[in-house]
Amino acid sequence: MPPRTAALEHFICRSCLSTLRKRNPAAQWALRHSSQAAQPLASASSSRLSNEQELERQKTLEALGLLKKDKTSGVSVHYFEQGKGGRLRRLEDEDEFGQSLMDPDGQSDPRLKDLEQELEQATQFTKIVEEIWGKQGAEKLRKRVATQDESSPKPSLLLPEDDWSVSQGRRHIVELNNMIKTTGRKFFGETLTAKRFNAAWKYYSAARIALSQKWESVHEDVWDLLWQILSMDHENNPNRMSHIHILAKDIQKAGVSLRPDQQLLAIEATFISGFKEEAVTAHKKLVTTLGTNPETFVDFWQLGLRMYCLVGDIARAERVANTLLESPYTKDPRYLLPFIRMCAQNSDTVEKGFEMYQRLRSALGDSITIEDYDQIISYFLTSNETEFAFYIFVEMMTSRTVDLRGARRVPPSVANPFFYGKWLKRLIGTGDLQGAYNVVLHMKSKGVMPHSIVVNGLIGAWLRSGTADNIQKAEEVAWAMINARIQFLSIRKDMQSLATSVELRQYGEGWPRANLETFSLLAENYKERGIHTKMKDLWDAFMRSEIAPNSFMLNQLLFSYLQDGQGKYVAALSRDLTQHYQLEPDSWTFMVLWQALPVNRLVQLSPGQILEEIPRTRSLFAELVQSAHIFAASGIDTKLARYVLHSFRKLDDKIGLLLAYRALRQIFKFSPPDIIILELQVGSMDIERTGKGKGSLRLVHAGKQVETYLRRRHQELIASGELPARGGLPDDVKREELGNFLDQFIQNQIAAMGGANTEEEVTQAAMEMGLQGEVPSYEGPSDV
């Protein structure tokens, strides 16, 4: 067969062309079966062709190579395709015909490639969403996209960085995208730290100028993610409201509508940020939308009530409160608390506030709690409306069985110091000291005398607070009570000369009389503040009050003298007072006495003073031994024992040190800790300071001495069978051995002195220290 030329590529014979033109194709392609290609198309056309003509046509088709024979049936099949313009094109083979049948216009391959690209982009987007929002956040986004209209833009969680040039701040956009990736992933997986919140706001603030140039490039989902991060109510996000105020402004500038909950939070953020008028105006504009929507009705009007209460718009706040009360929606009646607080602050509206409290109480019913009562009472007490606060307290305590509103006379069941005392204790316990003081003044105005113990509790709370105002109030009230006691005693003495007895009653300002606790509170405060002048005035008043002192009052006075630099009077004052009032010293009394010794009070003593102080120190130790019974329960304090031992060490009274140490171990059951043993070895009460200088060698040597001794004793105890071969020293055995080490260490120091009459000196010292027969005698040196 000759090859086909380009001119004959689309040639069709006239007979076929005439036949095709007579038919109107029903599709864009023409399908020719074997019966149609090899035979006449219709009976009418077949009759017009003679046998010669048909033969000629077959030869022509064969010459052109357009006649293909079927190997199986011997039938030739020709395939043609008609385009949109009516132009016919011959198809080479059956495969091309099948492809033409399945894809008439040849658009399948491009469309498949487009679909593959879209699928790849969707997969990448899904990975980004899961990285930023997590699987749960990604699922929420899929559901939201499924409900969107097809014409709406597709979501994007990252900003298109190419939309900004370098001069327009692309660097800030890139940093913001990085923040969205990292912070978004953390946000949906765990609680963000304060550093994360600050970083989120930092990068967004830096990118705001660049974003403002192309708000349209920021997708709604980016705004939504930023809102979720910056609006998170958490202690790590303290600047939440100020950030939301700015973010809401930017979202509105970008033309994105805020959701109802976002609008409410934006209004609240605007108000808290200081733009109160703007927030109130925005709230008024949404009355017909959010104010009527059942889903936002309660939150919208409660927000308005809080704002109107804070700006002092009583009329509008009252209308909003009534609107909420009359609404059929479910809400917590405690939203009325801001209105009650606002009304309680003004004497002109306090009645209205009390009436609203009654409506709140009725709405809550049995669900009202003690905390609710306390909070409402504090509103009236803070505004010095104690009368109404007392009404509410009585209702709380009596379960609303007693109503004092409008009563001319308060029943005795509540008008007594015991009932008021319960209220005062509760207020002091909750820290409402000003409210408690107002209650005390209210009691006095009603002729009810508060008990001294309750007022003392208020004085103590004031002093513990440490503020200047509270300390001043505490002193004023305490001295008023002291004066009340002194005046009462003075009048009682004058009445003793009368022929008939007269019953004395309280008069004056109505303060209760001071007792020992009142004086003790002031004495401790003056001692801690180092105000010795006031302490002397207090002690003079104490003597006039005819109250027998106790050891606590005595100790405060002695410590005050010591802190004022008058330690030389401490010993004599203590001796006089204990003998005059038959007081028994306690651990703190001995603490101040040992601290007041010249060897502990002065930097340096002369040799003559040292010789004088040794007998005094031994005599003080004898007093301590005589009072050993007061330490029987809890043992001697480690700090006191430390002062005792170091006092003898500083005086270089090694015999007194040995006897004192043995007495502390045997009589007072004292077990010295490691630090005291080390201090006595190196001869210092400041180990840290000693270790910084040349004394560090002494510390090292002392430590090695202890280790060597413990190692040797451990081996000896194992050899004697008292301890097993395996294991270290038990804690109790180690403490005992350390005590023995210090005892032997002091004995070796005495032996190093080389005294010929050591035994006589030990006996004499024991007599001076009150230890005759109480401790073992001197045993001489030993190997430590």
PDB file of N, CA and C in Angstrom, residues 598-610 650:
ATOM      1  N   PRO A 598      27.514  39.991 129.898  1.00  0.00           N
ATOM      2  CA  PRO A 598      28.511  40.836 129.207  1.00  0.00           C
ATOM      3  C   PRO A 598      29.304  40.082 128.154  1.00  0.00           C
ATOM      4  N   VAL A 599      29.614  38.822 128.392  1.00  0.00           N
ATOM      5  CA  VAL A 599      30.397  38.063 127.434  1.00  0.00           C
ATOM      6  C   VAL A 599      29.654  37.870 126.103  1.00  0.00           C
ATOM      7  N   ASN A 600      28.327  37.896 126.135  1.00  0.00           N
ATOM      8  CA  ASN A 600      27.522  37.785 124.907  1.00  0.00           C
ATOM      9  C   ASN A 600      27.057  39.142 124.387  1.00  0.00           C
ATOM     10  N   ARG A 601      27.100  40.137 125.230  1.00  0.00           N
ATOM     11  CA  ARG A 601      26.589  41.460 124.867  1.00  0.00           C
ATOM     12  C   ARG A 601      27.689  42.388 124.368  1.00  0.00           C
ATOM     13  N   LEU A 602      28.889  42.253 124.903  1.00  0.00           N
ATOM     14  CA  LEU A 602      30.005  43.124 124.558  1.00  0.00           C
ATOM     15  C   LEU A 602      30.949  42.426 123.584  1.00  0.00           C
ATOM     16  N   VAL A 603      31.646  43.240 122.805  1.00  0.00           N
ATOM     17  CA  VAL A 603      32.555  42.678 121.811  1.00  0.00           C
ATOM     18  C   VAL A 603      33.786  42.070 122.476  1.00  0.00           C
ATOM     19  N   GLN A 604      34.323  42.721 123.488  1.00  0.00           N
ATOM     20  CA  GLN A 604      35.554  42.258 124.115  1.00  0.00           C
ATOM     21  C   GLN A 604      35.525  42.582 125.606  1.00  0.00           C
ATOM     22  N   LEU A 605      36.089  41.704 126.415  1.00  0.00           N
ATOM     23  CA  LEU A 605      36.175  41.895 127.867  1.00  0.00           C
ATOM     24  C   LEU A 605      37.643  41.952 128.276  1.00  0.00           C
ATOM     25  N   SER A 606      37.884  42.768 129.263  1.00  0.00           N
ATOM     26  CA  SER A 606      39.253  42.837 129.823  1.00  0.00           C
ATOM     27  C   SER A 606      39.501  41.606 130.691  1.00  0.00           C
ATOM     28  N   PRO A 607      40.774  41.277 130.951  1.00  0.00           N
ATOM     29  CA  PRO A 607      41.068  40.120 131.822  1.00  0.00           C
ATOM     30  C   PRO A 607      40.423  40.233 133.193  1.00  0.00           C
ATOM     31  N   GLY A 608      40.357  41.439 133.723  1.00  0.00           N
ATOM     32  CA  GLY A 608      39.715  41.608 135.026  1.00  0.00           C
ATOM     33  C   GLY A 608      38.221  41.342 134.953  1.00  0.00           C
ATOM     34  N   GLN A 609      37.572  41.762 133.867  1.00  0.00           N
ATOM     35  CA  GLN A 609      36.133  41.517 133.714  1.00  0.00           C
ATOM     36  C   GLN A 609      35.849  40.023 133.541  1.00  0.00           C
ATOM     37  N   ILE A 610      36.766  39.341 132.874  1.00  0.00           N
ATOM     38  CA  ILE A 610      36.568  37.899 132.673  1.00  0.00           C
ATOM     39  C   ILE A 610      36.585  37.173 134.017  1.00  0.00           C
ATOM     40  N   LYS A 650      33.703  31.363 125.721  1.00  0.00           N
ATOM     41  CA  LYS A 650      34.238  32.716 125.546  1.00  0.00           C
ATOM     42  C   LYS A 650      34.998  33.183 126.787  1.00  0.00           C
TER      43      LYS A 650
END
